[in-house]
Tab-separated table of C-alpha atoms and ligand atoms in Angstrom:
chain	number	residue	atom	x	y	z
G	1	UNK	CA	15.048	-13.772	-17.765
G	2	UNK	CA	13.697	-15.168	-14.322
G	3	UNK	CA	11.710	-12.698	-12.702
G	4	UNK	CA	11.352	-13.212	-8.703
G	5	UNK	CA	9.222	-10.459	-7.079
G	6	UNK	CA	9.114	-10.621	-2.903
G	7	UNK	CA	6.206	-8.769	-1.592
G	8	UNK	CA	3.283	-8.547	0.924
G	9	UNK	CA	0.885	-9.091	-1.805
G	10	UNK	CA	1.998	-11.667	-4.629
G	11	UNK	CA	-2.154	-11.944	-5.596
G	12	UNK	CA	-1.440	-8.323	-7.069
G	13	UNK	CA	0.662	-9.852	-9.622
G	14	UNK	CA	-1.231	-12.501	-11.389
G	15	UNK	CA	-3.943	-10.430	-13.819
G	16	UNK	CA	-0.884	-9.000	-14.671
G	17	UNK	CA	1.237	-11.960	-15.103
G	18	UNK	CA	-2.057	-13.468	-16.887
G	19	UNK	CA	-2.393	-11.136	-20.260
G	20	UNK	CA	-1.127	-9.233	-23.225
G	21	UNK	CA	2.229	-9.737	-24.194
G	22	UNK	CA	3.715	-10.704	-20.452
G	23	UNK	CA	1.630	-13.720	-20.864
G	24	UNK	CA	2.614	-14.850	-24.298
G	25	UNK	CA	6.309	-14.562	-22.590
G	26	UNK	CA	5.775	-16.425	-19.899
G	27	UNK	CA	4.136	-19.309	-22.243
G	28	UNK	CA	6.785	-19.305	-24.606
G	29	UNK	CA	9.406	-19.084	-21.784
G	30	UNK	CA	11.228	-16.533	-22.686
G	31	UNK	CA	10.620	-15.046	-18.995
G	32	UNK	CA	10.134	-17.147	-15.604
G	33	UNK	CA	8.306	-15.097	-12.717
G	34	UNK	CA	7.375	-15.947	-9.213
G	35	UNK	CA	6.207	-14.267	-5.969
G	36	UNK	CA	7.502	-14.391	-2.755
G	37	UNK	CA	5.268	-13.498	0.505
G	38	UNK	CA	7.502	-11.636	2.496
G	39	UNK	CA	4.731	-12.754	5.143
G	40	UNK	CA	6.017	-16.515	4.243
G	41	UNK	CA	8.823	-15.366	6.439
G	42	UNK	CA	7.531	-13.334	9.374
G	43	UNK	CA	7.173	-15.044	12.860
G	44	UNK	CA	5.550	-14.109	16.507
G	45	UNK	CA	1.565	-14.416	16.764
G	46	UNK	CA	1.011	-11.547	14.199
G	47	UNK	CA	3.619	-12.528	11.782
G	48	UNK	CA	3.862	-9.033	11.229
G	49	UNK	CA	6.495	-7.370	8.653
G	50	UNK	CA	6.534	-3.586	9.785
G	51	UNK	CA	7.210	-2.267	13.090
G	52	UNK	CA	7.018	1.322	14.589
G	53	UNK	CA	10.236	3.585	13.534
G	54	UNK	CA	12.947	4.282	16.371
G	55	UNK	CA	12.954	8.109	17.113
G	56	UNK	CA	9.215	7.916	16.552
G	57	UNK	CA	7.776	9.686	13.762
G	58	UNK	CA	4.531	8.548	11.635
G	59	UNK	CA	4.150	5.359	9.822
G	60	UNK	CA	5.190	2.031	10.178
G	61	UNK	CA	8.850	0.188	8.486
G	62	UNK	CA	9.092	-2.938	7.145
G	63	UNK	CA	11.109	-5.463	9.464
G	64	UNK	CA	14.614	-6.529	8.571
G	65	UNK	CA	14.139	-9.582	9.681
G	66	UNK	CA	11.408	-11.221	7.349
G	67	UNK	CA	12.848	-9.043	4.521
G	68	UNK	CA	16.385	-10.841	5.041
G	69	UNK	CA	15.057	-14.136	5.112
G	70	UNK	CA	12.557	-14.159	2.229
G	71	UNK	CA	15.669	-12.445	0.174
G	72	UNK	CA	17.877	-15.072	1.368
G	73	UNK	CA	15.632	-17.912	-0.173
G	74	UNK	CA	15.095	-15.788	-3.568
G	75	UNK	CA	18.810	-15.996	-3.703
G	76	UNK	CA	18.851	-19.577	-3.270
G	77	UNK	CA	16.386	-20.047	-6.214
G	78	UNK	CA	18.422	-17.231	-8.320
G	79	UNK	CA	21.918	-17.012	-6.745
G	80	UNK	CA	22.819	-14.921	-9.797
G	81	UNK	CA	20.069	-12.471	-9.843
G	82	UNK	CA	20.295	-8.831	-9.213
G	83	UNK	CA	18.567	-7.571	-5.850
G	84	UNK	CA	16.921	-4.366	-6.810
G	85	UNK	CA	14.908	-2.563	-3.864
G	86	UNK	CA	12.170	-0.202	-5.693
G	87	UNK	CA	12.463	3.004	-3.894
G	88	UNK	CA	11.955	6.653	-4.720
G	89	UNK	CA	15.468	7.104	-3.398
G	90	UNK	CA	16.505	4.572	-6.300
G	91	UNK	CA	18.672	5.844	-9.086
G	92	UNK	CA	16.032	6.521	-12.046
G	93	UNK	CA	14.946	3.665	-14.212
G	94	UNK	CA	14.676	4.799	-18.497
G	95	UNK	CA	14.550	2.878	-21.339
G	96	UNK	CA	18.844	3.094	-21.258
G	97	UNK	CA	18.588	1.184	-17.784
G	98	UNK	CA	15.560	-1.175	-19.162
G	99	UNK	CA	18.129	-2.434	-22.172
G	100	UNK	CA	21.028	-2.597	-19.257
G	101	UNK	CA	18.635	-4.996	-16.673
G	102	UNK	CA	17.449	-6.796	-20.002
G	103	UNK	CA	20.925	-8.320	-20.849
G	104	UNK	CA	20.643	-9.981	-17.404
G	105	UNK	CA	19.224	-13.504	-16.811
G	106	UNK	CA	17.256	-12.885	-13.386
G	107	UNK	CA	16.510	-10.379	-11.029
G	108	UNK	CA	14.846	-10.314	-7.760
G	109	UNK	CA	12.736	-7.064	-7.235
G	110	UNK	CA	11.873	-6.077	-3.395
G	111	UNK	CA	8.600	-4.743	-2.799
G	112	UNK	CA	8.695	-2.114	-0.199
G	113	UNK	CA	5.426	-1.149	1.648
G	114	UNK	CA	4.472	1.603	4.718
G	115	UNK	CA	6.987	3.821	4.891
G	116	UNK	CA	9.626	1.655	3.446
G	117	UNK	CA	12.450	-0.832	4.469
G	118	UNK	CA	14.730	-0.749	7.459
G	119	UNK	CA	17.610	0.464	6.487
G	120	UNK	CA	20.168	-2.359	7.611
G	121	UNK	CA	18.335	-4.541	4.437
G	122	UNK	CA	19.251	-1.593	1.765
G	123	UNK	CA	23.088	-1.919	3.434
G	124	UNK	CA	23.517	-5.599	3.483
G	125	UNK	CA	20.718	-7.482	1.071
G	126	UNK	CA	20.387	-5.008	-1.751
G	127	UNK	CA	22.149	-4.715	-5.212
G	128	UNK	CA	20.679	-1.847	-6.853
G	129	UNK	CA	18.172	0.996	-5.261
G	130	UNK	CA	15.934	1.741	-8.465
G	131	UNK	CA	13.044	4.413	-9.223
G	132	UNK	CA	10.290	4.909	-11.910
G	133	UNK	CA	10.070	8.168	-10.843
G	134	UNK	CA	10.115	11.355	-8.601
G	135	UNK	CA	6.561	10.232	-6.535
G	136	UNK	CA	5.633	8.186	-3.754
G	137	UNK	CA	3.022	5.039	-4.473
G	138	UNK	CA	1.523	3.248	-1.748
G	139	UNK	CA	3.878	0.426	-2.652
G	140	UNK	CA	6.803	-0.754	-4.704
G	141	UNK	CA	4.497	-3.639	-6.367
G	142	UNK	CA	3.326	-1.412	-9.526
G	143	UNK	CA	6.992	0.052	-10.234
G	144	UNK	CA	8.074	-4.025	-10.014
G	145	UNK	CA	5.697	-4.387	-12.482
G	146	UNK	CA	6.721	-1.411	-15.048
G	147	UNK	CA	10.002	-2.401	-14.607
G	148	UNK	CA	9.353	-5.787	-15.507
G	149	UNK	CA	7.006	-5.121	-18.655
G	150	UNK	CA	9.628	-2.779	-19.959
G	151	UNK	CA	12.376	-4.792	-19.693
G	152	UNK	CA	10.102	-8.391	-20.786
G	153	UNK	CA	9.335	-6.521	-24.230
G	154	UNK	CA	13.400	-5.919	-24.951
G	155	UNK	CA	13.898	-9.790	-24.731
G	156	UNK	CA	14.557	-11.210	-27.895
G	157	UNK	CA	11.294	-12.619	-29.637
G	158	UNK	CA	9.197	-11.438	-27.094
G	159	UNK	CA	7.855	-8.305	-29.672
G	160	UNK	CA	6.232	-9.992	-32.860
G	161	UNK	CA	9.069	-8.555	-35.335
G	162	UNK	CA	12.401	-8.052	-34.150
G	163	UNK	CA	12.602	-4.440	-34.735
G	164	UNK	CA	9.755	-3.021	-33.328
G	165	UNK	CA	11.788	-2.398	-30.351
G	166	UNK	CA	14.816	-0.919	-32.106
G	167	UNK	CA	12.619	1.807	-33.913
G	168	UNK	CA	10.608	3.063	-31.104
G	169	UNK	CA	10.463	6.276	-28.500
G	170	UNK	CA	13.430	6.452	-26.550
G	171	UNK	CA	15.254	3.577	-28.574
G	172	UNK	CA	17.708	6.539	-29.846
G	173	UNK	CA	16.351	8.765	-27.020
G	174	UNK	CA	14.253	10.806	-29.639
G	175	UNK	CA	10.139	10.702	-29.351
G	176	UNK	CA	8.417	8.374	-32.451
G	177	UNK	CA	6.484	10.002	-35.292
G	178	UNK	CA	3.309	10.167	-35.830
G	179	UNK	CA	1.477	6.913	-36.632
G	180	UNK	CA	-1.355	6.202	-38.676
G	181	UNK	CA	-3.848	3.047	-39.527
G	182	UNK	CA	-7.088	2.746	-41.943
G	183	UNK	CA	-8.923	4.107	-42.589
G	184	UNK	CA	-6.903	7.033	-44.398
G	185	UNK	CA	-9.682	9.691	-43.822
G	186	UNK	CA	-11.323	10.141	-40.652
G	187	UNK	CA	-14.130	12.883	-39.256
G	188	UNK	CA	-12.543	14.679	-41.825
G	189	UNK	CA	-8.920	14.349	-41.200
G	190	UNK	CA	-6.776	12.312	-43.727
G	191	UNK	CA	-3.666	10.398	-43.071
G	192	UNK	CA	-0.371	12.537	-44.903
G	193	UNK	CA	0.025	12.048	-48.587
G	194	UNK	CA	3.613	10.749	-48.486
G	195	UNK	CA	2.553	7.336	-46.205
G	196	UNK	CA	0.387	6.571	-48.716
G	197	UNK	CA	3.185	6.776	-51.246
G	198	UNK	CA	4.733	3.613	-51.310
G	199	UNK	CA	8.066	5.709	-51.648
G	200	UNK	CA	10.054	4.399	-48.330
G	201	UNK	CA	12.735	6.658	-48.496
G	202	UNK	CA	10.362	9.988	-48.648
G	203	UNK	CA	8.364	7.860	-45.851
G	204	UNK	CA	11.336	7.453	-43.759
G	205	UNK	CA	12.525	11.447	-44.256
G	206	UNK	CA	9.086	12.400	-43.079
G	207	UNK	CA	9.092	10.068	-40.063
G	208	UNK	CA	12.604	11.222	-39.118
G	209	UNK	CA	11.440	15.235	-39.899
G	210	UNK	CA	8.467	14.541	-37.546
G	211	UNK	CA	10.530	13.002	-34.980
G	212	UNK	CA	12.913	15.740	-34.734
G	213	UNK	CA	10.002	18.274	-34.649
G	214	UNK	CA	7.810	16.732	-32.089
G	215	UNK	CA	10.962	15.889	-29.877
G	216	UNK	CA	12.357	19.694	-30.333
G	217	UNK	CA	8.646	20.789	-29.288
G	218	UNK	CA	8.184	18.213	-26.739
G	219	UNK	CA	10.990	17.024	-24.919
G	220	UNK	CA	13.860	19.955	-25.818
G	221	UNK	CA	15.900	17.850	-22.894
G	222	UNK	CA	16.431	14.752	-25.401
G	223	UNK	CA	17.775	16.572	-27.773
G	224	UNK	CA	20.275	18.847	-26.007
G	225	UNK	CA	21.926	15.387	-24.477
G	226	UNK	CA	21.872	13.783	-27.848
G	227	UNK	CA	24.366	12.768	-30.618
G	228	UNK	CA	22.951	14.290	-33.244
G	229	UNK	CA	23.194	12.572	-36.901
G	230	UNK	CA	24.623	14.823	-40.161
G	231	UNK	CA	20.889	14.269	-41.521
G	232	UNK	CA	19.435	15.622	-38.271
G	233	UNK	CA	21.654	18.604	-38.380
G	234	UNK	CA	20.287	18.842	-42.179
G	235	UNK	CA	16.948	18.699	-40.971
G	236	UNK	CA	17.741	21.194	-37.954
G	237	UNK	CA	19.563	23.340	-40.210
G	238	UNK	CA	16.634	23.393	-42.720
G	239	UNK	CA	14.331	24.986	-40.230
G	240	UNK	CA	16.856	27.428	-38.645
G	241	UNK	CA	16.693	29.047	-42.546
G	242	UNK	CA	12.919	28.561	-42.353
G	243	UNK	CA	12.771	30.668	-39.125
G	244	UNK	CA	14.914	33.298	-40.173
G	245	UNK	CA	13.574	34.557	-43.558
G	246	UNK	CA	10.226	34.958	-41.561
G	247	UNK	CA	12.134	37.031	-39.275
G	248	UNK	CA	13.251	38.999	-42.199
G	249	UNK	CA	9.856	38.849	-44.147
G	250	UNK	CA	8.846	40.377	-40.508
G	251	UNK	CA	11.812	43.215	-40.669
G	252	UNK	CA	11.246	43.949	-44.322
G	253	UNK	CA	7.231	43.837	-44.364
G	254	UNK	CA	7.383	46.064	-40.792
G	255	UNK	CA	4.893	45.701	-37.897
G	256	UNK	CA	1.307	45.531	-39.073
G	257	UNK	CA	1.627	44.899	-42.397
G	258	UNK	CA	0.955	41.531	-42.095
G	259	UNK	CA	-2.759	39.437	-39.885
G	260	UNK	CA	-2.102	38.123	-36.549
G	261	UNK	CA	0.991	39.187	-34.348
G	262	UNK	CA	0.257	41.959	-31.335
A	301	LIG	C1	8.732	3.978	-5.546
A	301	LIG	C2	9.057	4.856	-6.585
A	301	LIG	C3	7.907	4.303	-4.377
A	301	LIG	C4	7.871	4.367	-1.138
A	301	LIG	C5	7.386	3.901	0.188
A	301	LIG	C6	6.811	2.283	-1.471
A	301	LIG	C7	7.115	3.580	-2.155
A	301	LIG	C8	6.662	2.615	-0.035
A	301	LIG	N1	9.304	2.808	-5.811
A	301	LIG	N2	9.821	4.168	-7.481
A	301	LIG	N3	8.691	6.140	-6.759
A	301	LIG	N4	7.892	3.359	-3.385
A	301	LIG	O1	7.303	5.366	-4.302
A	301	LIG	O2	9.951	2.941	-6.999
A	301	LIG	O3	7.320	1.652	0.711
């Protein structure tokens, strides 16, 4: 995957270009990145990139011009690449869009700054309008960035063992268990019996029972959209029966007969 980023500030990039796993890729060239000063391409005196908005209003816009150019020379060095302007008007980028973008082989990520781009360069130089999320940032540089760190870790060999990214959050849009390392008691709390067991297929029902559970508590949303499995419904089913014989123990006992409760 080739990686071009085109902003006003490419220095922003390298500390994160320069660690962790982003760096390993890089080394082992499984991912090619580069940074294009939009700045490169500005002309007059100032070689300014933003200009004051027709109609007035506050702010400043990013010029068409340099924008067009320093696209148009990204596209020479990746005439294959997607064009994605970051913008909160994008459509919203998930772990289902990071495994789309990650089957590609380059993509060129515009860096919007001020109050964003003129318009004319979202009409005729951009592929894809793309969000992380319902804010605004100062700049499209750190959603480049989370873009390309989720998508660098779905590239084959990238993660140490190949299917650390197929059981994780989100990979079947459900949150992951709980996890736990040495040492197996700590301040008092101990790590659960069963992942101490050695028995992988008790292991595996608790991680999937504690998946369900903290997704169903947590993020309700994932699961209404969701395929379930027959041994989720199981599970689900399971806990339906739970809840209603303490509804009954509750109807049978009566109010007050048992602690807690109003
Ligand atoms: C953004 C987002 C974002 C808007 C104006 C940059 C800023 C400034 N990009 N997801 N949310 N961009 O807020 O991607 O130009």
């Amino acid at each position: 995957m080739n990686f071009i980023v085109l902003t006003i500030f490419p220095k922003m990039f390298n500390p994160f270009w320069e660690h962790g796993i982003i760096r390993k890729a890089i080394e082992q060239e499984k991912i090619s990145v580069s940074a294009i000063d939009i700045r490169d391409f500005a002309t007059g005196k100032h070689r300014s990139t933003d200009d004051r908005p027709y109609g007035g209003g506050c702010g400043m816009v990013m010029k068409p011009e340099p924008l067009a150019a320093a696209i148009r020379a990204a596209t020479q060095e990746a005439p294959f690449a997607k064009r994605i302007l970051l913008t909160p008007q994008g459509r919203r980028f998930d772990q289902r869009v990071a495994n789309e973008l990650a089957a590609l082989n380059g993509l060129i990520l515009i860096c919007g700054r001020y109050e964003g781009v003129d318009e004319r360069i979202c009409q005729d130089f951009i592929d894809d309008e793309m969000s992380i999320g319902d804010y605004i940032l100062t700049g499209g540089e750190l959603a480049a960035m989370i873009m390309m760190d989720a998508l660098t870790r779905l590239i084959p060999g990238v993660l140490g063992d190949k299917d650390s990214a197929e059981k994780e959050t989100f990979s079947d849009s459900i949150l992951k268990h709980g996890q736990y390392t040495r040492p197996s008691s700590f301040e008092g709390h101990d790590v659960p019996e069963v992942l101490l067991s050695g028995n992988h297929k008790d292991i595996d029902q608790w991680r999937l029972e504690t998946s369900l559970i903290r997704t169903f508590l947590k993020r309700p949303d994932l699961l209404e959209n969701r395929a379930l499995s027959q041994e989720e419904i199981k599970i689900l089913k399971k806990w339906c029966i739970d809840i209603e014989k303490i509804i009954h123990n509750q109807s049978i006992l009566g109010p007050g007969a048992l602690p807690g409760g109003q």
